[in-house]
mmCIF file of C-alpha atoms in Angstrom:
data_model
loop_
_atom_site.group_PDB
_atom_site.id
_atom_site.type_symbol
_atom_site.label_atom_id
_atom_site.label_comp_id
_atom_site.label_asym_id
_atom_site.label_seq_id
_atom_site.Cartn_x
_atom_site.Cartn_y
_atom_site.Cartn_z
ATOM 1 C CA MET Y 1 -43.256 -18.864 19.317
ATOM 2 C CA LYS Y 2 -41.723 -21.468 16.611
ATOM 3 C CA VAL Y 3 -43.888 -20.554 13.419
ATOM 4 C CA CYS Y 4 -45.296 -22.402 10.157
ATOM 5 C CA ILE Y 5 -46.702 -19.898 7.250
ATOM 6 C CA ILE Y 6 -48.702 -21.615 4.688
ATOM 7 C CA ALA Y 7 -49.744 -20.042 1.648
ATOM 8 C CA VAL Y 8 -52.644 -21.488 -0.185
ATOM 9 C CA GLY Y 9 -53.676 -20.862 -3.370
ATOM 10 C CA SER Y 10 -52.822 -22.763 -6.794
ATOM 11 C CA GLU Y 11 -51.064 -19.019 -8.737
ATOM 12 C CA LEU Y 12 -48.390 -18.574 -5.824
ATOM 13 C CA LEU Y 13 -47.182 -23.122 -7.847
ATOM 14 C CA LEU Y 14 -47.672 -21.767 -10.942
ATOM 15 C CA GLY Y 15 -45.290 -18.833 -10.704
ATOM 16 C CA GLN Y 16 -48.254 -16.550 -11.485
ATOM 17 C CA ILE Y 17 -47.605 -14.411 -8.532
ATOM 18 C CA ALA Y 18 -44.512 -14.384 -5.375
ATOM 19 C CA ASN Y 19 -45.026 -15.616 -2.482
ATOM 20 C CA THR Y 20 -44.188 -11.819 -0.872
ATOM 21 C CA ASN Y 21 -47.854 -12.240 2.351
ATOM 22 C CA ALA Y 22 -45.214 -15.022 3.980
ATOM 23 C CA GLN Y 23 -42.182 -12.397 3.648
ATOM 24 C CA TYR Y 24 -43.890 -9.289 5.261
ATOM 25 C CA ILE Y 25 -45.646 -11.883 7.803
ATOM 26 C CA SER Y 26 -41.720 -13.351 7.966
ATOM 27 C CA ARG Y 27 -39.863 -9.911 9.134
ATOM 28 C CA VAL Y 28 -42.969 -8.828 11.346
ATOM 29 C CA LEU Y 29 -42.942 -11.628 13.564
ATOM 30 C CA ASN Y 30 -39.341 -11.593 13.786
ATOM 31 C CA GLU Y 31 -38.929 -8.466 15.170
ATOM 32 C CA ALA Y 32 -41.162 -8.847 17.611
ATOM 33 C CA GLY Y 33 -38.772 -12.252 18.784
ATOM 34 C CA HIS Y 34 -40.311 -14.971 16.927
ATOM 35 C CA HIS Y 35 -38.750 -18.004 14.592
ATOM 36 C CA VAL Y 36 -41.204 -18.882 11.835
ATOM 37 C CA LEU Y 37 -38.884 -21.635 10.601
ATOM 38 C CA GLU Y 38 -41.218 -23.138 7.615
ATOM 39 C CA HIS Y 39 -42.688 -21.954 5.081
ATOM 40 C CA ILE Y 40 -45.028 -23.729 2.491
ATOM 41 C CA VAL Y 41 -47.396 -22.933 -0.784
ATOM 42 C CA VAL Y 42 -50.231 -25.175 -1.044
ATOM 43 C CA GLY Y 43 -52.178 -25.703 -3.977
ATOM 44 C CA ASP Y 44 -56.464 -25.156 -4.279
ATOM 45 C CA ASN Y 45 -56.810 -28.851 -3.438
ATOM 46 C CA PRO Y 46 -58.209 -29.908 0.387
ATOM 47 C CA GLU Y 47 -56.576 -33.078 0.368
ATOM 48 C CA ARG Y 48 -52.482 -31.716 0.706
ATOM 49 C CA LEU Y 49 -54.260 -28.522 2.122
ATOM 50 C CA ALA Y 50 -54.708 -31.161 5.106
ATOM 51 C CA ARG Y 51 -51.876 -33.533 5.279
ATOM 52 C CA VAL Y 52 -49.631 -30.373 5.154
ATOM 53 C CA THR Y 53 -51.909 -29.039 8.810
ATOM 54 C CA LYS Y 54 -52.299 -31.731 10.478
ATOM 55 C CA ARG Y 55 -47.729 -31.967 10.040
ATOM 56 C CA ALA Y 56 -47.691 -28.384 10.710
ATOM 57 C CA LEU Y 57 -49.842 -28.899 13.833
ATOM 58 C CA ALA Y 58 -48.071 -31.422 15.370
ATOM 59 C CA GLN Y 59 -44.649 -29.334 15.202
ATOM 60 C CA TYR Y 60 -44.967 -25.988 16.175
ATOM 61 C CA ASP Y 61 -46.550 -23.450 18.277
ATOM 62 C CA ALA Y 62 -48.309 -21.385 15.381
ATOM 63 C CA ILE Y 63 -49.580 -22.096 12.508
ATOM 64 C CA ILE Y 64 -50.088 -19.241 10.416
ATOM 65 C CA PHE Y 65 -52.130 -19.100 6.693
ATOM 66 C CA THR Y 66 -52.305 -16.278 4.015
ATOM 67 C CA GLY Y 67 -55.229 -17.123 1.706
ATOM 68 C CA GLY Y 68 -58.052 -19.295 0.334
ATOM 69 C CA LEU Y 69 -60.793 -17.271 2.808
ATOM 70 C CA GLY Y 70 -62.360 -15.797 -0.238
ATOM 71 C CA PRO Y 71 -65.865 -16.777 -1.838
ATOM 72 C CA THR Y 72 -65.015 -19.071 -4.745
ATOM 73 C CA LYS Y 73 -65.302 -22.907 -4.732
ATOM 74 C CA ASP Y 74 -61.244 -23.226 -5.218
ATOM 75 C CA ASP Y 75 -61.040 -20.492 -1.511
ATOM 76 C CA LEU Y 76 -60.961 -23.561 0.790
ATOM 77 C CA THR Y 77 -58.569 -23.145 3.292
ATOM 78 C CA LYS Y 78 -61.569 -22.649 6.915
ATOM 79 C CA GLN Y 79 -63.304 -25.242 5.176
ATOM 80 C CA THR Y 80 -60.129 -28.090 5.576
ATOM 81 C CA VAL Y 81 -58.760 -26.267 7.842
ATOM 82 C CA ALA Y 82 -61.708 -27.260 10.628
ATOM 83 C CA GLU Y 83 -62.566 -30.325 9.521
ATOM 84 C CA VAL Y 84 -58.788 -30.656 10.418
ATOM 85 C CA MET Y 85 -59.281 -29.407 13.766
ATOM 86 C CA GLY Y 86 -62.162 -31.797 14.125
ATOM 87 C CA LYS Y 87 -65.143 -28.188 14.527
ATOM 88 C CA GLU Y 88 -68.067 -26.525 12.680
ATOM 89 C CA LEU Y 89 -68.509 -23.491 10.456
ATOM 90 C CA VAL Y 90 -70.739 -20.516 12.048
ATOM 91 C CA MET Y 91 -71.733 -17.483 10.413
ATOM 92 C CA ASP Y 92 -70.748 -14.071 12.526
ATOM 93 C CA GLN Y 93 -73.382 -11.857 12.036
ATOM 94 C CA SER Y 94 -70.481 -8.963 12.426
ATOM 95 C CA ALA Y 95 -69.019 -10.328 9.378
ATOM 96 C CA LEU Y 96 -72.538 -10.828 7.246
ATOM 97 C CA ASP Y 97 -73.608 -7.155 7.793
ATOM 98 C CA TYR Y 98 -70.300 -5.705 7.488
ATOM 99 C CA ILE Y 99 -70.277 -7.455 3.381
ATOM 100 C CA GLU Y 100 -74.260 -6.609 3.078
ATOM 101 C CA SER Y 101 -72.680 -2.559 4.196
ATOM 102 C CA TYR Y 102 -70.471 -2.793 1.293
ATOM 103 C CA PHE Y 103 -72.690 -4.092 -1.104
ATOM 104 C CA VAL Y 104 -75.605 -2.066 -0.417
ATOM 105 C CA ALA Y 105 -72.880 1.480 -0.274
ATOM 106 C CA GLN Y 106 -71.768 0.161 -3.728
ATOM 107 C CA ASP Y 107 -74.845 -0.021 -4.778
ATOM 108 C CA ARG Y 108 -74.396 -3.827 -6.115
ATOM 109 C CA VAL Y 109 -76.801 -7.112 -5.532
ATOM 110 C CA MET Y 110 -74.560 -9.859 -3.006
ATOM 111 C CA THR Y 111 -74.335 -13.057 -4.855
ATOM 112 C CA PRO Y 112 -74.942 -15.473 -2.650
ATOM 113 C CA ASN Y 113 -71.865 -17.210 -2.515
ATOM 114 C CA ASN Y 114 -69.824 -13.754 -0.746
ATOM 115 C CA LYS Y 115 -72.318 -14.476 2.487
ATOM 116 C CA GLN Y 116 -69.131 -18.027 2.873
ATOM 117 C CA GLN Y 117 -66.841 -15.372 2.990
ATOM 118 C CA ALA Y 118 -68.912 -15.027 6.859
ATOM 119 C CA LEU Y 119 -68.224 -18.136 8.375
ATOM 120 C CA VAL Y 120 -66.092 -18.129 11.095
ATOM 121 C CA ILE Y 121 -64.860 -21.553 12.809
ATOM 122 C CA GLU Y 122 -66.630 -21.801 15.848
ATOM 123 C CA GLY Y 123 -65.061 -20.966 19.353
ATOM 124 C CA SER Y 124 -62.212 -18.478 17.026
ATOM 125 C CA GLN Y 125 -61.786 -14.779 18.023
ATOM 126 C CA VAL Y 126 -63.105 -12.654 14.288
ATOM 127 C CA LEU Y 127 -59.620 -10.895 13.029
ATOM 128 C CA ALA Y 128 -61.349 -7.064 11.604
ATOM 129 C CA ASN Y 129 -61.467 -6.429 7.358
ATOM 130 C CA ARG Y 130 -61.245 -2.943 7.462
ATOM 131 C CA VAL Y 131 -60.268 -2.843 4.350
ATOM 132 C CA GLY Y 132 -61.492 -6.121 1.741
ATOM 133 C CA MET Y 133 -64.912 -8.172 3.103
ATOM 134 C CA ALA Y 134 -63.406 -11.269 3.976
ATOM 135 C CA PRO Y 135 -62.239 -11.743 8.185
ATOM 136 C CA GLY Y 136 -59.533 -13.556 9.623
ATOM 137 C CA MET Y 137 -59.766 -16.199 12.028
ATOM 138 C CA TYR Y 138 -57.835 -16.804 15.517
ATOM 139 C CA VAL Y 139 -57.242 -20.103 17.156
ATOM 140 C CA VAL Y 140 -55.936 -21.993 19.350
ATOM 141 C CA TYR Y 141 -56.048 -26.104 19.178
ATOM 142 C CA GLU Y 142 -54.388 -28.237 21.233
ATOM 143 C CA ASP Y 143 -51.733 -25.436 22.757
ATOM 144 C CA THR Y 144 -51.550 -24.331 18.771
ATOM 145 C CA HIS Y 145 -51.797 -21.307 17.724
ATOM 146 C CA VAL Y 146 -54.190 -20.274 14.474
ATOM 147 C CA VAL Y 147 -54.628 -18.132 12.209
ATOM 148 C CA MET Y 148 -55.889 -17.705 9.075
ATOM 149 C CA ILE Y 149 -55.544 -14.226 7.256
ATOM 150 C CA PRO Y 150 -56.754 -13.508 3.841
ATOM 151 C CA GLY Y 151 -54.031 -13.826 0.791
ATOM 152 C CA PRO Y 152 -54.348 -9.810 -0.768
ATOM 153 C CA PRO Y 153 -51.684 -8.001 0.119
ATOM 154 C CA SER Y 154 -54.055 -5.137 0.745
ATOM 155 C CA GLU Y 155 -56.375 -6.763 3.251
ATOM 156 C CA MET Y 156 -53.450 -8.834 4.258
ATOM 157 C CA ARG Y 157 -50.350 -6.593 6.003
ATOM 158 C CA PRO Y 158 -53.061 -4.170 8.083
ATOM 159 C CA MET Y 159 -55.226 -6.796 9.310
ATOM 160 C CA VAL Y 160 -50.994 -8.679 10.062
ATOM 161 C CA ASP Y 161 -50.601 -4.858 11.619
ATOM 162 C CA ASN Y 162 -53.352 -3.900 13.728
ATOM 163 C CA GLU Y 163 -55.164 -7.639 14.446
ATOM 164 C CA LEU Y 164 -53.292 -10.101 14.327
ATOM 165 C CA MET Y 165 -49.640 -9.007 16.125
ATOM 166 C CA PRO Y 166 -51.351 -8.063 19.836
ATOM 167 C CA HIS Y 167 -51.933 -11.590 19.719
ATOM 168 C CA PHE Y 168 -48.246 -12.046 19.251
ATOM 169 C CA ALA Y 169 -46.638 -9.647 20.810
ATOM 170 C CA GLN Y 170 -46.217 -10.619 24.351
ATOM 171 C CA SER Y 171 -42.655 -12.184 23.823
ATOM 172 C CA ASN Y 172 -40.248 -10.775 25.755
ATOM 173 C CA GLN Y 173 -37.122 -11.078 22.841
ATOM 174 C CA THR Y 174 -36.078 -9.283 19.824
ATOM 175 C CA ILE Y 175 -34.561 -10.636 16.791
ATOM 176 C CA PHE Y 176 -32.143 -7.983 14.902
ATOM 177 C CA SER Y 177 -30.697 -8.381 11.899
ATOM 178 C CA GLU Y 178 -28.061 -6.378 10.031
ATOM 179 C CA VAL Y 179 -27.226 -7.262 6.416
ATOM 180 C CA LEU Y 180 -22.739 -6.924 5.625
ATOM 181 C CA ARG Y 181 -22.717 -5.814 1.983
ATOM 182 C CA PHE Y 182 -19.934 -6.806 0.392
ATOM 183 C CA CYS Y 183 -18.329 -6.597 -3.655
ATOM 184 C CA GLY Y 184 -15.143 -7.329 -5.776
ATOM 185 C CA ILE Y 185 -15.020 -10.533 -3.769
ATOM 186 C CA GLY Y 186 -16.604 -14.336 -3.996
ATOM 187 C CA GLU Y 187 -18.222 -15.992 -1.698
ATOM 188 C CA SER Y 188 -15.544 -18.814 -0.746
ATOM 189 C CA GLN Y 189 -13.211 -16.689 -0.531
ATOM 190 C CA VAL Y 190 -15.113 -14.907 2.402
ATOM 191 C CA GLU Y 191 -16.190 -17.995 4.108
ATOM 192 C CA THR Y 192 -12.715 -18.956 3.606
ATOM 193 C CA GLU Y 193 -11.539 -15.392 5.988
ATOM 194 C CA LEU Y 194 -14.075 -15.745 8.193
ATOM 195 C CA LEU Y 195 -14.390 -19.961 8.993
ATOM 196 C CA ASP Y 196 -13.306 -20.017 12.692
ATOM 197 C CA LEU Y 197 -15.972 -17.065 12.812
ATOM 198 C CA ILE Y 198 -18.859 -18.891 10.790
ATOM 199 C CA ASP Y 199 -18.105 -22.599 13.153
ATOM 200 C CA ALA Y 200 -17.854 -20.602 16.378
ATOM 201 C CA GLN Y 201 -21.289 -19.057 16.559
ATOM 202 C CA THR Y 202 -24.068 -18.349 18.327
ATOM 203 C CA ASN Y 203 -25.969 -15.137 18.935
ATOM 204 C CA PRO Y 204 -25.590 -13.249 17.019
ATOM 205 C CA THR Y 205 -25.149 -16.096 13.719
ATOM 206 C CA ILE Y 206 -23.694 -15.298 10.042
ATOM 207 C CA ALA Y 207 -24.732 -15.983 7.138
ATOM 208 C CA PRO Y 208 -23.008 -15.674 3.914
ATOM 209 C CA LEU Y 209 -24.986 -16.075 1.207
ATOM 210 C CA ALA Y 210 -23.512 -14.468 -3.055
ATOM 211 C CA GLY Y 211 -25.774 -11.903 -5.152
ATOM 212 C CA LYS Y 212 -25.473 -10.515 -7.802
ATOM 213 C CA HIS Y 213 -21.136 -10.342 -8.228
ATOM 214 C CA GLU Y 214 -21.548 -9.229 -3.711
ATOM 215 C CA VAL Y 215 -21.761 -10.750 -1.298
ATOM 216 C CA THR Y 216 -23.416 -9.850 1.191
ATOM 217 C CA ILE Y 217 -23.416 -11.550 5.528
ATOM 218 C CA ARG Y 218 -26.416 -11.298 7.623
ATOM 219 C CA LEU Y 219 -25.932 -11.156 11.284
ATOM 220 C CA THR Y 220 -28.813 -11.862 13.641
ATOM 221 C CA ALA Y 221 -29.073 -11.441 16.938
ATOM 222 C CA SER Y 222 -31.241 -12.165 19.470
ATOM 223 C CA GLY Y 223 -31.658 -10.467 22.736
ATOM 224 C CA LYS Y 224 -34.933 -8.399 24.938
ATOM 225 C CA ASP Y 225 -34.189 -4.889 22.947
ATOM 226 C CA THR Y 226 -33.325 -4.098 19.019
ATOM 227 C CA GLU Y 227 -30.439 -2.326 20.937
ATOM 228 C CA ALA Y 228 -29.321 -4.787 23.296
ATOM 229 C CA CYS Y 229 -29.181 -7.783 19.686
ATOM 230 C CA LYS Y 230 -27.155 -3.955 17.651
ATOM 231 C CA ALA Y 231 -24.389 -4.700 21.341
ATOM 232 C CA LEU Y 232 -23.808 -7.963 20.157
ATOM 233 C CA ILE Y 233 -23.305 -7.880 16.687
ATOM 234 C CA GLU Y 234 -21.235 -4.697 17.092
ATOM 235 C CA PRO Y 235 -18.163 -6.797 18.005
ATOM 236 C CA ILE Y 236 -18.435 -9.915 15.378
ATOM 237 C CA LYS Y 237 -18.973 -6.859 12.565
ATOM 238 C CA ALA Y 238 -16.092 -5.650 13.492
ATOM 239 C CA GLN Y 239 -13.991 -8.938 13.267
ATOM 240 C CA ILE Y 240 -15.522 -9.861 10.129
ATOM 241 C CA LEU Y 241 -14.528 -5.803 8.605
ATOM 242 C CA GLU Y 242 -10.746 -6.320 9.737
ATOM 243 C CA ARG Y 243 -10.453 -9.026 8.142
ATOM 244 C CA VAL Y 244 -12.882 -8.452 5.233
ATOM 245 C CA GLY Y 245 -13.143 -4.837 4.909
ATOM 246 C CA ASP Y 246 -11.613 -3.447 2.333
ATOM 247 C CA TYR Y 247 -14.274 -4.832 0.224
ATOM 248 C CA TYR Y 248 -17.455 -3.662 2.472
ATOM 249 C CA TYR Y 249 -19.332 -0.635 1.476
ATOM 250 C CA GLY Y 250 -22.211 -0.745 3.466
ATOM 251 C CA SER Y 251 -25.050 -2.073 5.025
ATOM 252 C CA ASP Y 252 -28.542 -3.036 4.738
ATOM 253 C CA ASP Y 253 -30.273 -1.489 2.007
ATOM 254 C CA LEU Y 254 -27.130 0.247 0.923
ATOM 255 C CA THR Y 255 -26.354 0.410 -2.894
ATOM 256 C CA PRO Y 256 -21.731 0.126 -3.762
ATOM 257 C CA GLU Y 257 -22.988 2.812 -6.191
ATOM 258 C CA GLN Y 258 -24.108 5.080 -4.014
ATOM 259 C CA ALA Y 259 -21.890 4.348 -0.631
ATOM 260 C CA VAL Y 260 -19.264 6.433 -3.278
ATOM 261 C CA MET Y 261 -21.687 9.121 -4.241
ATOM 262 C CA ASN Y 262 -22.405 9.484 -0.452
ATOM 263 C CA ARG Y 263 -18.365 9.427 -0.064
ATOM 264 C CA GLN Y 264 -17.856 11.201 -3.373
ATOM 265 C CA SER Y 265 -17.336 14.888 -2.577
ATOM 266 C CA ALA Y 266 -16.164 16.502 -5.090
ATOM 267 C CA SER Y 267 -17.325 16.922 -9.052
ATOM 268 C CA VAL Y 268 -15.525 14.046 -11.170
ATOM 269 C CA ALA Y 269 -15.889 12.737 -14.671
ATOM 270 C CA VAL Y 270 -15.722 9.141 -16.407
ATOM 271 C CA TYR Y 271 -13.887 7.568 -19.477
ATOM 272 C CA ASP Y 272 -15.454 4.277 -19.722
ATOM 273 C CA ALA Y 273 -13.844 2.150 -22.445
ATOM 274 C CA VAL Y 274 -15.140 -1.471 -20.445
ATOM 275 C CA THR Y 275 -18.804 -0.786 -18.635
ATOM 276 C CA ASP Y 276 -20.034 0.742 -22.465
ATOM 277 C CA GLY Y 277 -21.478 3.386 -19.792
ATOM 278 C CA LEU Y 278 -23.576 1.303 -17.374
ATOM 279 C CA LEU Y 279 -21.424 2.418 -15.018
ATOM 280 C CA HIS Y 280 -21.855 5.799 -15.233
ATOM 281 C CA ALA Y 281 -25.442 4.970 -15.399
ATOM 282 C CA ARG Y 282 -25.748 3.219 -12.108
ATOM 283 C CA LEU Y 283 -23.897 6.481 -10.571
ATOM 284 C CA LYS Y 284 -26.181 9.500 -11.905
ATOM 285 C CA GLN Y 285 -29.180 7.327 -10.227
ATOM 286 C CA ALA Y 286 -27.488 8.012 -7.102
ATOM 287 C CA ASP Y 287 -26.011 10.933 -7.491
ATOM 288 C CA THR Y 288 -27.929 13.430 -5.159
ATOM 289 C CA CYS Y 289 -25.553 16.488 -5.586
ATOM 290 C CA HIS Y 290 -25.000 16.284 -9.072
ATOM 291 C CA LEU Y 291 -21.130 15.184 -8.684
ATOM 292 C CA LEU Y 292 -21.044 13.709 -11.333
ATOM 293 C CA LYS Y 293 -21.201 15.382 -14.412
ATOM 294 C CA GLY Y 294 -19.898 13.092 -17.755
ATOM 295 C CA TYR Y 295 -18.592 10.209 -19.338
ATOM 296 C CA MET Y 296 -16.944 9.005 -22.226
ATOM 297 C CA LEU Y 297 -16.942 5.613 -23.984
ATOM 298 C CA HIS Y 298 -13.614 4.696 -25.413
ATOM 299 C CA HIS Y 299 -12.048 5.840 -28.871
ATOM 300 C CA ASP Y 300 -8.768 4.182 -30.193
ATOM 301 C CA SER Y 301 -6.945 7.316 -29.858
ATOM 302 C CA PHE Y 302 -6.052 7.322 -26.181
ATOM 303 C CA LEU Y 303 -4.262 3.740 -26.647
ATOM 304 C CA GLN Y 304 -0.957 4.505 -27.861
ATOM 305 C CA SER Y 305 1.313 1.505 -28.221
ATOM 306 C CA ASP Y 306 4.670 3.806 -27.810
ATOM 307 C CA VAL Y 307 2.930 4.290 -23.935
ATOM 308 C CA THR Y 308 2.178 1.994 -20.822
ATOM 309 C CA ILE Y 309 -1.115 1.474 -20.165
ATOM 310 C CA GLU Y 310 -0.657 3.719 -16.977
ATOM 311 C CA GLU Y 311 -0.088 6.290 -18.842
ATOM 312 C CA ASN Y 312 -2.877 5.873 -21.488
ATOM 313 C CA LEU Y 313 -5.190 5.625 -17.964
ATOM 314 C CA ARG Y 314 -3.699 8.737 -17.517
ATOM 315 C CA ILE Y 315 -4.128 9.889 -20.042
ATOM 316 C CA ALA Y 316 -7.842 9.604 -20.899
ATOM 317 C CA ALA Y 317 -8.711 10.457 -16.945
ATOM 318 C CA MET Y 318 -7.390 13.773 -17.635
ATOM 319 C CA PHE Y 319 -8.919 14.913 -20.623
ATOM 320 C CA VAL Y 320 -13.150 14.046 -19.544
ATOM 321 C CA GLN Y 321 -11.570 16.151 -16.778
ATOM 322 C CA SER Y 322 -10.341 19.181 -19.156
ATOM 323 C CA LEU Y 323 -13.530 18.238 -21.010
ATOM 324 C CA TYR Y 324 -16.647 18.493 -18.139
ATOM 325 C CA GLU Y 325 -13.867 20.377 -15.997
ATOM 326 C CA THR Y 326 -14.374 18.800 -13.252
ATOM 327 C CA GLN Y 327 -11.954 18.402 -9.982
ATOM 328 C CA GLN Y 328 -11.412 15.089 -10.290
ATOM 329 C CA ALA Y 329 -11.872 11.507 -12.868
ATOM 330 C CA VAL Y 330 -11.875 8.350 -13.147
ATOM 331 C CA SER Y 331 -10.852 6.474 -16.177
ATOM 332 C CA LEU Y 332 -11.101 2.497 -17.145
ATOM 333 C CA LEU Y 333 -9.292 0.400 -19.684
ATOM 334 C CA ALA Y 334 -8.591 -3.532 -20.085
ATOM 335 C CA VAL Y 335 -5.744 -5.142 -21.804
ATOM 336 C CA GLY Y 336 -5.942 -9.290 -21.928
ATOM 337 C CA GLN Y 337 -8.043 -10.209 -18.879
ATOM 338 C CA THR Y 338 -7.019 -7.607 -16.704
ATOM 339 C CA VAL Y 339 -9.312 -3.707 -15.462
ATOM 340 C CA TYR Y 340 -6.949 -0.879 -14.922
ATOM 341 C CA VAL Y 341 -8.994 1.370 -13.096
ATOM 342 C CA GLY Y 342 -7.913 5.052 -12.688
ATOM 343 C CA PHE Y 343 -8.167 7.629 -10.021
ATOM 344 C CA LEU Y 344 -7.631 11.220 -11.107
ATOM 345 C CA ASP Y 345 -7.348 14.563 -7.779
ATOM 346 C CA GLY Y 346 -5.228 17.417 -9.653
ATOM 347 C CA SER Y 347 -1.744 15.771 -9.374
ATOM 348 C CA GLN Y 348 -2.389 12.648 -8.349
ATOM 349 C CA PHE Y 349 -2.965 9.999 -9.718
ATOM 350 C CA ASP Y 350 -3.397 5.977 -9.005
ATOM 351 C CA VAL Y 351 -4.106 3.022 -10.460
ATOM 352 C CA LYS Y 352 -6.155 0.080 -9.372
ATOM 353 C CA SER Y 353 -6.104 -3.140 -11.279
ATOM 354 C CA PHE Y 354 -7.652 -6.830 -11.301
ATOM 355 C CA LYS Y 355 -8.228 -9.675 -12.778
ATOM 356 C CA MET Y 356 -11.432 -10.162 -14.438
ATOM 357 C CA ALA Y 357 -13.140 -12.980 -17.234
ATOM 358 C CA THR Y 358 -13.018 -11.747 -21.081
ATOM 359 C CA GLN Y 359 -16.572 -12.830 -22.199
ATOM 360 C CA ARG Y 360 -17.804 -10.086 -22.991
ATOM 361 C CA ASN Y 361 -20.984 -9.419 -21.044
ATOM 362 C CA LEU Y 362 -18.596 -10.407 -18.244
ATOM 363 C CA MET Y 363 -15.764 -7.597 -17.818
ATOM 364 C CA ARG Y 364 -18.473 -6.021 -18.586
ATOM 365 C CA ASP Y 365 -20.861 -6.588 -15.836
ATOM 366 C CA ARG Y 366 -18.952 -8.268 -13.886
ATOM 367 C CA SER Y 367 -16.914 -5.320 -13.642
ATOM 368 C CA GLN Y 368 -18.561 -2.201 -12.119
ATOM 369 C CA ASN Y 369 -19.039 -3.928 -8.540
ATOM 370 C CA TYR Y 370 -15.549 -3.894 -8.443
ATOM 371 C CA VAL Y 371 -14.549 -0.950 -10.254
ATOM 372 C CA LEU Y 372 -16.805 0.859 -7.385
ATOM 373 C CA ILE Y 373 -15.206 -1.209 -4.019
ATOM 374 C CA GLU Y 374 -11.525 0.477 -6.154
ATOM 375 C CA TRP Y 375 -12.984 3.850 -6.007
ATOM 376 C CA LEU Y 376 -14.374 3.307 -2.447
ATOM 377 C CA ASN Y 377 -11.465 2.330 -1.326
ATOM 378 C CA TRP Y 378 -9.710 5.325 -3.108
ATOM 379 C CA LEU Y 379 -11.851 8.093 -2.371
ATOM 380 C CA LYS Y 380 -11.211 6.661 2.319
#
C-alpha cells in the first residue's frame, strides 16, 4: 500500500520534540512491504488538519495519524477526521471502563474531560491502548485505510506492533535496505564513479547521501522476503565496492572506529599531531579488546628540520611504541595542507598522505575519518 503518515501537534512544528513516531512507523511498514510516500506534520489547528486529511484521502491507500487523541481542548484529531469523513463520534464502553479503572487504581478523581479519550469514530475498530488511556482506531473509508494512534512513543510503539500491524501484514512484498558507509571520499566523487549504476537503477534502488565527513549509499530492494531482497542487493553492492571499495568501511550502523578496532589484532599506540586526541577518544570507545594502549600529543622535538617528514613520522611512531610497549604504532603529522600518517609494525613502516583544508577545525575534525580509512586499508 501507498501510505501517508500525518503527525499532529504544534510542539513538533515548534521544534520542542522530534517526530520519531513517523520514523518508527515508516521502518515497520517498509519492512512489511508497504511504501511510505509522505510525512506530514500539522499543528493543533482543525482547519489545516482537515485540509491535509482531504488531500491525503484522495492520494493514498492508507493514512496513519499520530497524536491529538488526548483529553485536552487541543486534542482534535479524531473530531476533525470524523467530520471530514462525515461520521459521528461514539462512546466506546470498553475504553471508558479501562480509563475509569485506571483512575480507581491510582486513587485519583477522574475529571470529565478524560471521557473524551473513550470517544471513537463510528464503525471503526478500536485499537487497545495497554500502556496509556486513549485507544486507537482503524477504519476503512472509501477504500482508504485510516488509522489514529496516540502520540506518546511509549503508547504508539506497542500499539503499532501489537494492534496495527496485523491489519498491514497481508502484503506479499518485503522492503529491505543495506546502508554502505564510506569515508575519505566526497559525495560528488562517489556519484561520478557510480553514475551509470544510478541511472540504470531499478530494483534495488541506489541513494547516495552525504553525512558528517562521510558518504553513505542506501541500497533498497523489494522482494518476497528479506533473503530475496539481500540476493538482489548483493550483485549491485559488489559492483559498487569494485569501484569505490577502498573507501568502504562497513554497512548499516558500523562506525569507522569500530571497523578499525574490529580488524586490529595487535596492541597499538598513537602519536597525534593533527586531531588533538579526538582520534584516540573515538577509537577507545570501540576498543573492546583493549588493544589501544595510549596516545601522545605532538611536541616540537619530534619535528627535525634536517630529516624528511617520513623520518619524523617513523621517529614519532617508534617513540610511542616504546613508551607504551606495543606491537604497532600510528603517527600523525601535518605540513601545510598535507596530512601524513605513518604505520609501524615491527621493522615495517608505511606512510600514507592526503590533502586537507588548513583551517584548524577542518584539519582536526575532517582528518579523523581519512586517517581511519587509511588505517583500515593498511590493516587489510
